[in-house]
Coordinates of C-alpha atoms in Angstrom, one line a residue:
X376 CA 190.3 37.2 -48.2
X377 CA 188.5 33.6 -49.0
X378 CA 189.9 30.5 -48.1
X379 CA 190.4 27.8 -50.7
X380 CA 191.6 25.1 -48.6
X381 CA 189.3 23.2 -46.6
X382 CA 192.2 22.0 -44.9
X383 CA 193.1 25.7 -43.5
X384 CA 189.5 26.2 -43.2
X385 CA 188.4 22.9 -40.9
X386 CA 191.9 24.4 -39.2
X387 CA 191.6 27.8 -38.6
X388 CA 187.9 27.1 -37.7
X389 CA 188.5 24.7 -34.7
X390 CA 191.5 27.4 -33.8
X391 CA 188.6 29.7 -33.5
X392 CA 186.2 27.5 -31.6
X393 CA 189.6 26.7 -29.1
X394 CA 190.6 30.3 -28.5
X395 CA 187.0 31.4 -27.3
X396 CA 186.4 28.1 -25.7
X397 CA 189.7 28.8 -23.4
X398 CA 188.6 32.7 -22.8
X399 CA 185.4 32.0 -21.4
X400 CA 187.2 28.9 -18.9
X401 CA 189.8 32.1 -18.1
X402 CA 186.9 34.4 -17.8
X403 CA 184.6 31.7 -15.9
X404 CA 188.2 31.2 -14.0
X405 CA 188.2 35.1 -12.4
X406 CA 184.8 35.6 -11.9
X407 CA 184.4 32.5 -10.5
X408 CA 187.3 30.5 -9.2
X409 CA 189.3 33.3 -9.2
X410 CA 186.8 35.6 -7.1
X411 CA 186.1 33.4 -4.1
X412 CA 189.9 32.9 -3.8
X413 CA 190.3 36.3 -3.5
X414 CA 187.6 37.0 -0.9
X415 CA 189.4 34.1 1.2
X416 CA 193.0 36.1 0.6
X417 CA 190.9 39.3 1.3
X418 CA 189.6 38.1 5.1
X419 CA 192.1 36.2 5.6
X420 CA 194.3 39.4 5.3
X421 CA 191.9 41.1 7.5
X422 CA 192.8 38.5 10.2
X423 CA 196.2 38.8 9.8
X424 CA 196.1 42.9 10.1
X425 CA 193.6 41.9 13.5
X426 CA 196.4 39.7 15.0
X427 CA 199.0 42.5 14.6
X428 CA 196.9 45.4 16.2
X429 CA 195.8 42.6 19.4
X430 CA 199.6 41.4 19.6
X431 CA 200.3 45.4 19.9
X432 CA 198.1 46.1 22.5
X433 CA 199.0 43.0 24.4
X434 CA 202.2 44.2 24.1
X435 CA 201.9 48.0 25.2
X436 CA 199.5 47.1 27.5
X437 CA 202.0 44.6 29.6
X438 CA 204.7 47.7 29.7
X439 CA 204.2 48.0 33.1
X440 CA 203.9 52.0 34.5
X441 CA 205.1 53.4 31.5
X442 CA 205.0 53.7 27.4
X443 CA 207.8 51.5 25.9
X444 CA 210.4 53.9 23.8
X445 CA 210.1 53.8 20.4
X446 CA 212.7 51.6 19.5
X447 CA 210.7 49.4 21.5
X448 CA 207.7 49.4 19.8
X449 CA 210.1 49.4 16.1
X450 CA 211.7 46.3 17.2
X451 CA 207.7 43.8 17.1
X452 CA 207.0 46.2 14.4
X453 CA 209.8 45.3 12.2
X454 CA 209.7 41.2 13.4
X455 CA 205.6 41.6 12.3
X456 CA 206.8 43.2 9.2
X457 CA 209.3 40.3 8.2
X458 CA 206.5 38.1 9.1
X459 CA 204.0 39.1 7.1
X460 CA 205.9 40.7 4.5
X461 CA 203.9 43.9 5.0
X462 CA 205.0 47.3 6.3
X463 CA 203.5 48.8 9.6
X464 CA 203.6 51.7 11.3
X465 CA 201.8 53.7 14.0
X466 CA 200.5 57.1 14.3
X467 CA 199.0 59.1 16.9
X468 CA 195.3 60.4 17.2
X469 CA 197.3 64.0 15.5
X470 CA 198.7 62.2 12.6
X471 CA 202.3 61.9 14.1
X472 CA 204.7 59.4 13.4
X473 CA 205.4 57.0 16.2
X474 CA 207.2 54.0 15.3
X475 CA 207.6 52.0 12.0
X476 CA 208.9 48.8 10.7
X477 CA 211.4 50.2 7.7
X478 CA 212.9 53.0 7.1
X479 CA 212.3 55.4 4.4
X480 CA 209.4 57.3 3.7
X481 CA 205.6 56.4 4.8
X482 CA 204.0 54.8 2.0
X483 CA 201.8 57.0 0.1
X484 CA 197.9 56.7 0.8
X485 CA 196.4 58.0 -1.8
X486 CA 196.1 55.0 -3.9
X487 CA 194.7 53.1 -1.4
X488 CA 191.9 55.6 0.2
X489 CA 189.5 56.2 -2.9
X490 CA 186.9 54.6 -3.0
X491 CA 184.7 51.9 -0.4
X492 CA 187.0 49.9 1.6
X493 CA 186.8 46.0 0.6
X494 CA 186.3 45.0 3.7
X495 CA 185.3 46.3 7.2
X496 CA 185.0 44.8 10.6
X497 CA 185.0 46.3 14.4
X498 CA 189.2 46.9 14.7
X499 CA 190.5 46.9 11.0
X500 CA 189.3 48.6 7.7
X501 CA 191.1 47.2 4.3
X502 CA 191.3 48.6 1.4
X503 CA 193.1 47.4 -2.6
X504 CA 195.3 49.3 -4.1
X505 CA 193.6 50.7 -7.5
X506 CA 197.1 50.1 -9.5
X507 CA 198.6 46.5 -7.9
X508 CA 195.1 44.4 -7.3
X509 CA 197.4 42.2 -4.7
X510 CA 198.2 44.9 -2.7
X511 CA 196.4 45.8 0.6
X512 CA 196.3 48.6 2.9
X513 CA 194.5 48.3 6.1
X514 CA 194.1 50.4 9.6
X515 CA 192.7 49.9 12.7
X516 CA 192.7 51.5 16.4
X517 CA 194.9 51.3 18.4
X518 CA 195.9 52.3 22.4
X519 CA 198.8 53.6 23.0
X520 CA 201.0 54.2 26.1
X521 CA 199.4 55.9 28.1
X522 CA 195.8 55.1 26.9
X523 CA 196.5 57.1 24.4
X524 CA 194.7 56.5 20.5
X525 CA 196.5 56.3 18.2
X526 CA 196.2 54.1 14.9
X527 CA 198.1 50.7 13.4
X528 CA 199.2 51.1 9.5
X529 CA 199.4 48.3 7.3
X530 CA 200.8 47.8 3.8
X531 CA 200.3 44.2 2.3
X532 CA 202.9 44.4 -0.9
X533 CA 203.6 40.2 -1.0
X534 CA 200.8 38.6 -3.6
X535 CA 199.3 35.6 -2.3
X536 CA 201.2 33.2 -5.0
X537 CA 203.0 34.0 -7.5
X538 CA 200.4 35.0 -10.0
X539 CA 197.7 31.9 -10.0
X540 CA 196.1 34.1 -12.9
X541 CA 199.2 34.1 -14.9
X542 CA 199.9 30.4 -14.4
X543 CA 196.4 29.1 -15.2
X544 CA 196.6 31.3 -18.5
X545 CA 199.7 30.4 -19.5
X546 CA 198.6 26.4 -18.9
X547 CA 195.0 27.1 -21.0
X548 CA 197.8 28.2 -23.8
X549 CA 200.1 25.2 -23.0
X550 CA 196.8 22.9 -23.8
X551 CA 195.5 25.0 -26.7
X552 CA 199.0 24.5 -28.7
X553 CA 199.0 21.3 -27.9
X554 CA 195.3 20.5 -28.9
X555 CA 196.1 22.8 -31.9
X556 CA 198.8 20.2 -33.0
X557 CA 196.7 17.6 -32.7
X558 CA 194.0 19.0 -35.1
X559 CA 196.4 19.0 -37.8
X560 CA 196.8 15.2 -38.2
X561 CA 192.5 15.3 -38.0
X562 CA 191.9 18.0 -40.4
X563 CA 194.4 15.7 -43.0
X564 CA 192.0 12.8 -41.9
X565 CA 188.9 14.8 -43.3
X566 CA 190.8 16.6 -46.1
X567 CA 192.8 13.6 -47.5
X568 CA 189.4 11.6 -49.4
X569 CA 188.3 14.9 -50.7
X570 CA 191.3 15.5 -52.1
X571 CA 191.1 11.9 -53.5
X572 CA 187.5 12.6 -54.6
X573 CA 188.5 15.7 -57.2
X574 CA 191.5 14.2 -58.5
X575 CA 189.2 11.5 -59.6
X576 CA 186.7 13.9 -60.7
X577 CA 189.5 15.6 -62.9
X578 CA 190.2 12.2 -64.6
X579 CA 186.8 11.0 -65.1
X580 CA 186.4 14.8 -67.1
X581 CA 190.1 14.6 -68.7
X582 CA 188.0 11.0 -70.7
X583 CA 189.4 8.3 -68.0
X584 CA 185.3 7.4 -67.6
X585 CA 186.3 4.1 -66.1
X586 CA 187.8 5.4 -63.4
X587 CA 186.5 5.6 -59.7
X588 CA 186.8 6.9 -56.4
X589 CA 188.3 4.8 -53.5
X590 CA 185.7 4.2 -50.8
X591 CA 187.2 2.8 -47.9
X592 CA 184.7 4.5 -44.8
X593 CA 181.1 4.7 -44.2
X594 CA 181.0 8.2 -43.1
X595 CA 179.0 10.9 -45.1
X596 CA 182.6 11.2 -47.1
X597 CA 182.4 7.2 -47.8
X598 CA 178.4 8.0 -48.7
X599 CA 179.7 10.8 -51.1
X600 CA 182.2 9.4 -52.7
X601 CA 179.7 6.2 -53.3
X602 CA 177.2 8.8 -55.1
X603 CA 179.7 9.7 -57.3
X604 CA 181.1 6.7 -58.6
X605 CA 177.1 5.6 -59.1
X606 CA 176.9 9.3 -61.1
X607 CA 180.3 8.5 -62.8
X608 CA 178.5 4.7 -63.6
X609 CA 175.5 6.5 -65.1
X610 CA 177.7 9.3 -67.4
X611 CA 179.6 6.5 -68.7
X612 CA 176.7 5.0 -69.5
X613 CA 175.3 7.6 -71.2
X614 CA 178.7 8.9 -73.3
X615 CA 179.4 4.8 -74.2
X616 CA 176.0 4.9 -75.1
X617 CA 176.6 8.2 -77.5
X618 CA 180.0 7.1 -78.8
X619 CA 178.2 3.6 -80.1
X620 CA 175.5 5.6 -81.7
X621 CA 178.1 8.1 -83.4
X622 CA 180.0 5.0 -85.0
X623 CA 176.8 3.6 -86.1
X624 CA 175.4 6.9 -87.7
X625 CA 179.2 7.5 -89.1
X626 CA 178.8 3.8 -90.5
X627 CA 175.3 4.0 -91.6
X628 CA 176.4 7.5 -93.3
X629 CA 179.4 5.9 -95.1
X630 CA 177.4 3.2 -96.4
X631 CA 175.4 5.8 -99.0
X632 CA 178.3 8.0 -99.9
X633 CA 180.3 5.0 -101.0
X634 CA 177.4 3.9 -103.4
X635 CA 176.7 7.3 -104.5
X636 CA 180.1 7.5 -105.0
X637 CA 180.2 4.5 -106.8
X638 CA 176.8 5.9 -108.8
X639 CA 178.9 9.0 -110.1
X640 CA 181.7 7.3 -111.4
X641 CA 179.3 5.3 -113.4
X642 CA 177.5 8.1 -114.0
X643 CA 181.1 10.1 -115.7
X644 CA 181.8 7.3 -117.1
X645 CA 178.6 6.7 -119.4
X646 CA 178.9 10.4 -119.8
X647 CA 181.8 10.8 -121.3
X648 CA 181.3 7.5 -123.9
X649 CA 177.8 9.5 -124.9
X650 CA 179.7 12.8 -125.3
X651 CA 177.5 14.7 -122.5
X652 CA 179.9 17.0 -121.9
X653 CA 177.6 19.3 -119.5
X654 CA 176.9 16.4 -116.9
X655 CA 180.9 17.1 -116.1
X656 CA 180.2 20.4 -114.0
X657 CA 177.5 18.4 -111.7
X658 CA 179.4 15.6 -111.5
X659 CA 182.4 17.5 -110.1
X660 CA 180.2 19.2 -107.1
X661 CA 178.5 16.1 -106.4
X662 CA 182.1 14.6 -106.0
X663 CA 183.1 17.4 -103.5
X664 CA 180.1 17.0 -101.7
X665 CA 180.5 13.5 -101.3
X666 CA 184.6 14.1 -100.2
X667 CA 183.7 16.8 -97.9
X668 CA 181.0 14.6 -95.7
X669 CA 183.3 12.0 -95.7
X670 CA 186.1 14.7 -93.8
X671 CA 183.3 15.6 -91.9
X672 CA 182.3 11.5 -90.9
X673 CA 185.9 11.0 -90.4
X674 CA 186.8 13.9 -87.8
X675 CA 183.9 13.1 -86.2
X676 CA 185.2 9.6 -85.3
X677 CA 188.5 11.5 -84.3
X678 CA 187.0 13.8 -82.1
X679 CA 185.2 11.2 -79.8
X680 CA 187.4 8.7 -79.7
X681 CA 190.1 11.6 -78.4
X682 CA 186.9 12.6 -76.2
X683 CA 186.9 9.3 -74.7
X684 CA 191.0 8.9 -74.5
X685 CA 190.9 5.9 -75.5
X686 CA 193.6 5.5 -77.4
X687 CA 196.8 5.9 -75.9
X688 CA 199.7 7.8 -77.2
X689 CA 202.1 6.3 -78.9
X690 CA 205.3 8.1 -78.1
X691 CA 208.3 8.2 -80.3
X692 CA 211.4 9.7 -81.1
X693 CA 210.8 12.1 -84.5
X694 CA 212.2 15.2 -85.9
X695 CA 209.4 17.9 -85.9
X696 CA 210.6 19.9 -88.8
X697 CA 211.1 16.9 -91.1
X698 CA 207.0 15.9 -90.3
X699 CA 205.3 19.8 -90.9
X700 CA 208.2 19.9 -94.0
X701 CA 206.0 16.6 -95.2
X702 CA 202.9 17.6 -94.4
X703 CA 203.2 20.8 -96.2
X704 CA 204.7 18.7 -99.4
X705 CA 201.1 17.6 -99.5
X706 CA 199.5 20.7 -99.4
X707 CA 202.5 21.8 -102.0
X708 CA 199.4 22.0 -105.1
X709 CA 196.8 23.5 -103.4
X710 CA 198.9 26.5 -102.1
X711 CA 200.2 26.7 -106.0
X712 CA 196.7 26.4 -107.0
X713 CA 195.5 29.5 -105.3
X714 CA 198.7 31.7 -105.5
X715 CA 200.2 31.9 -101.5
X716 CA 203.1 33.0 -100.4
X717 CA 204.8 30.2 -98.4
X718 CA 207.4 31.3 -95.4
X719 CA 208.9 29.1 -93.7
X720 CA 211.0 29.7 -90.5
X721 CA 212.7 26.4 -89.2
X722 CA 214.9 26.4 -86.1
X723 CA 215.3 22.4 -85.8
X724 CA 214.6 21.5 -81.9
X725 CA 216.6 18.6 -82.2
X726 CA 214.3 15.2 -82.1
X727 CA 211.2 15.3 -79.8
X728 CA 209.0 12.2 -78.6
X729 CA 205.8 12.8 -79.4
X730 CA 202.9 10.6 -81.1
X731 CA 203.7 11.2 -84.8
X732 CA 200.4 10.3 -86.0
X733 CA 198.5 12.6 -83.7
X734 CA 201.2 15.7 -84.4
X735 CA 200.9 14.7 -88.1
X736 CA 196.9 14.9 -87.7
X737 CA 197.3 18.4 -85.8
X738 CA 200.1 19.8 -88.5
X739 CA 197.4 19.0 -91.2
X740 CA 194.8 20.5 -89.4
X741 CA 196.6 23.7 -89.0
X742 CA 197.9 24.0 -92.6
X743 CA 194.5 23.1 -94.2
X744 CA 192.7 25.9 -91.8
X745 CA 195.7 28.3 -92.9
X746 CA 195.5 27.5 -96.5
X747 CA 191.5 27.6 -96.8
X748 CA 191.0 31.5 -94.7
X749 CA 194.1 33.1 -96.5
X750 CA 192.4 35.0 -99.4
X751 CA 193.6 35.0 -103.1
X752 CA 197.4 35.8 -103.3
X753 CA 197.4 36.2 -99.1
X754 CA 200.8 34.7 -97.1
X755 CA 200.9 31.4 -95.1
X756 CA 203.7 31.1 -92.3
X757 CA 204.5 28.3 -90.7
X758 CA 207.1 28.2 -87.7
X759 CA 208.9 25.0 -85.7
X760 CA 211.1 26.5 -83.0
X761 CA 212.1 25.7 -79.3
X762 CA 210.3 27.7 -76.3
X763 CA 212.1 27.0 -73.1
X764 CA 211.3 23.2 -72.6
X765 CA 208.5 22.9 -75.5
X766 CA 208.3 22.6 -78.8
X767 CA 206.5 25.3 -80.3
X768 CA 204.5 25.3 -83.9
X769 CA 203.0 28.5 -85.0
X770 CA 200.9 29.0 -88.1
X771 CA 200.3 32.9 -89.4
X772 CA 198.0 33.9 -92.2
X773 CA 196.8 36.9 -93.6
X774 CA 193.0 37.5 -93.3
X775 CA 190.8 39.8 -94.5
X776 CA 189.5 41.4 -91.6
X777 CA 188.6 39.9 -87.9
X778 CA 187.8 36.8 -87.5
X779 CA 184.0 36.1 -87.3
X780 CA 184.2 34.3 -83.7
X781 CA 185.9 34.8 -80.8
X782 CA 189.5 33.3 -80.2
X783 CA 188.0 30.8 -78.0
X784 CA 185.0 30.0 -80.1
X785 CA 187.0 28.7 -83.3
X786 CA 188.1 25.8 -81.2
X787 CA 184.6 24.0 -80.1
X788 CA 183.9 21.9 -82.2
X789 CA 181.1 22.8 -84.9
X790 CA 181.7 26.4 -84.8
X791 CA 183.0 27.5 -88.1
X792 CA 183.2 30.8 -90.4
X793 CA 181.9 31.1 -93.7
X794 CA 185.3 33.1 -94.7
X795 CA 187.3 29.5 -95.9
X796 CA 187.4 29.3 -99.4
X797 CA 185.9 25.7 -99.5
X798 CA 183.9 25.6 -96.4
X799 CA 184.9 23.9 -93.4
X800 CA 183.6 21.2 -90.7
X801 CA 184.1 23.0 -87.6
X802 CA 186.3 20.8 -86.4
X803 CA 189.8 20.7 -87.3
X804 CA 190.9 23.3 -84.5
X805 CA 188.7 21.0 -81.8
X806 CA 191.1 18.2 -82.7
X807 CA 194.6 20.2 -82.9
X808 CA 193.4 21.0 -79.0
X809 CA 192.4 17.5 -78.5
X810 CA 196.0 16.7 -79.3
X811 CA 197.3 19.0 -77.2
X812 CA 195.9 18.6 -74.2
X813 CA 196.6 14.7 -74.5
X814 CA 200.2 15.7 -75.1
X815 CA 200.1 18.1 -72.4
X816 CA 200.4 21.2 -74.1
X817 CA 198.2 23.9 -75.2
X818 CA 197.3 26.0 -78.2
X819 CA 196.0 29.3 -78.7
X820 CA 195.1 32.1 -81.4
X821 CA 196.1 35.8 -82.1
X822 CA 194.7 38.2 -84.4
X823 CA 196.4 41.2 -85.2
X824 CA 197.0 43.7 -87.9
X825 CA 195.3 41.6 -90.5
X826 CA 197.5 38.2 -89.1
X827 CA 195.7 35.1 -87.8
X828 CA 198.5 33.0 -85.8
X829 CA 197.6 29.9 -84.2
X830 CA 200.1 28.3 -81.6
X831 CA 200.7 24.9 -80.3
X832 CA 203.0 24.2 -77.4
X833 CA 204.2 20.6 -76.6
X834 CA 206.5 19.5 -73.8
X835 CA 209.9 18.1 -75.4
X836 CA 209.9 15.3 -73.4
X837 CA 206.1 14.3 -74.4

């Protein structure tokens, strides 16, 4: 699974970085450390099992004519024993039991006599115990009463400390918490002007292009948010630069339709006092022409000023049912003219605020796309209803087959079908999502069993 925070990334990484760092100071801690205190505990222990066997002698030795009993020799054993925490006991040279410091049972020796002892000098051998690494059996001569040999057991069950191993791990994990915690605040540190830098990348691309980034350090962050307001400079530039030229052309383009508009009416007029009846025909599609690049000049202005969002909304309080009921008023002729069924399904939201110009722009759009791909005789619906907390608008016509483009491609601007029965600019769905997404809502489009349905969604509240 990918991370998508750099946050938990910058985190998790220096988690990583801590957890091996503190494993190789444990490991560098046994092997290293860790070993030479054991081979100190180790002769150390030696000495100790030394001590016992010369104390013994010393002590069997100074009997004086004959071998001390055996509760004799149980009584240093046991005082040794508490001593050294250890248990002892002595055998003869046959392997019989002579005195010891407990009672019970001897000690097992199996775990402790496999393998090379650990340590070997001139009276004692010592060896660890293969299942408890802090426990030590060792064995040396010894003379007993009598000058008899015999031999000194030894069982070492007290570790040295209680657990030096466990206690420096459990400090390493003490620190790494700690240093853990103390990332977080960092990784914020780093995280924080990135976060800053792509919300002000999302506004710069939502139209805000005089926006920029806060730059308040001169660390590679600082140095990148720095670049970007110099890139954001230059692409404002560059679209102020586009919109000024669009206004010009649009102006420059007006300029000639409004004389050739003027040049036709003269044009009918002088016709129709000569009686040229056939010029009427020409004049009429020369009319349309003109009408229709003046819709295209004029949703071109829309489009990039909305582009630009320069304009702010102008919220109000309206009824949304008495606006589309007006807006299809207009269209009222048109939808006569070509013979369309008209449904209407109403379910007053109550009053909304919402910019009435812009929805009034977007209702028009919708109806005049609906009106102009519903063939001959089709049906036109047009819906106003509540959806949770938006307003929703839906407009359903019937089309004669699929549509030409893709759901997504009829609302970039420019791309247009040649189904409509008087043309189209490409544009009017490009500004009904325009609106939207200015509002905050969004729109979509279905096709299904011969039904186009567009759908706007608005937030009640604007």
């Amino acid at each position: 699974m990918r991370l998508k925070s750099l946050y938990l990334k910058i985190f998790l990484s220096f988690l990583g970085i801590l957890i091996l760092t503190e494993i190789l100071i444990m490991a560098l801690f046994v092997f290293g450390a860790g070993r030479h205190f054991k081979e100190k505990f180790e002769g150390y222990t030696v000495a100790k099992a030394e001590m016992a066997g010369l104390y013994l002698e010393n002590l069997i030795g100074d009997g004086g004519g004959g071998p001390p009993a055996v509760e004799d020799l149980s009584r240093p054993l046991a005082r040794i024993g508490e001593i050294y925490k250890a248990r002892l006991w002595i055998e003869d040279e046959a392997g019989v039991l002579v005195a010891k410091s407990f009672a019970g049972e001897l000690p097992a020796k199996d775990s402790f006599c496999r393998g090379l002892p650990v340590s070997r000098t001139d009276r004692v051998e010592l060896r660890k115990n293969r299942r408890l690494p802090w426990e030590f059996y060792a064995q040396g001569p010894l003379t007993l009463p009598g000058g008899r040999p015999g031999k000194l057991h030894i069982v070492f069950r007290a570790p040295p400390s209680p657990g030096h191993e466990g206690a420096f791990l459990l400090g390493l994990i003490v620190i790494g918490a700690m240093v853990a915690l103390l990332t977080l605040p960092v990784s914020r540190l780093i995280t924080r002007p990135v976060n800053r830098l792509r919300r002000s990348a999302v506004r710069i691309a939502d139209g805000e292009l005089s926006h920029r980034a806060l730059v308040d350090s001169r660390d590679e962050i600082g140095q990148l948010s720095r670049a970007f307001n110099h890139m954001a400079d230059r692409l404002e530039e560059m679209i102020r630069g586009g919109k000024e030229l669009t206004a010009n052309v649009s102006h420059e383009l007006r300029s000639p339709l409004a004389r050739i508009r003027v040049a036709e009416e003269l044009i009918r007029r002088k016709a129709d006092q000569e009686g040229c009846q056939g010029l009427a025909t020409h004049l009429d599609d020369i009319k349309e022409d003109i009408e229709e690049q003046d819709r295209i000049i004029e949703r071109i202005m829309i489009l990039s000023k909305m582009d630009l969002s320069e304009e702010p909304l102008r919220m109000m309080e309206l009824d949304p049912v008495e606006l589309v009921e007006e807006v299809l008023e207009r269209f009222a002729p048109l939808i006569r003219h070509r013979g369309l069924e008209l449904v209407t399904r109403f379910d007053r939201p109550g009053p909304v605020f919402l910019d009435s110009q812009a929805l009034a722009a977007a209702v028009s759009n919708l109806v005049d796309n609906a009106v102009k791909f519903t063939p001959q005789g089709g049906r036109v619906e047009v819906g106003v209803y509540r959806q949770g907390s938006n307003l929703a608008l839906s407009f359903s016509n019937t089309l004669a087959g699929p549509p030409p483009l893709s759901l997504e491609e009829i609302f970039e601007p420019f791309h247009k079908s040649e189904r409509s029965a008087g043309g189209g600019t490409g544009l009017g769905l490009a500004i009904v999502r325009k609106i939207a997404a200015k509002h905050g809502g969004r729109v979509g489009a279905d096709y299904g069993a011969g039904i186009f349905s567009v759908r706007m969604e608005l937030p009640l509240s604007g």
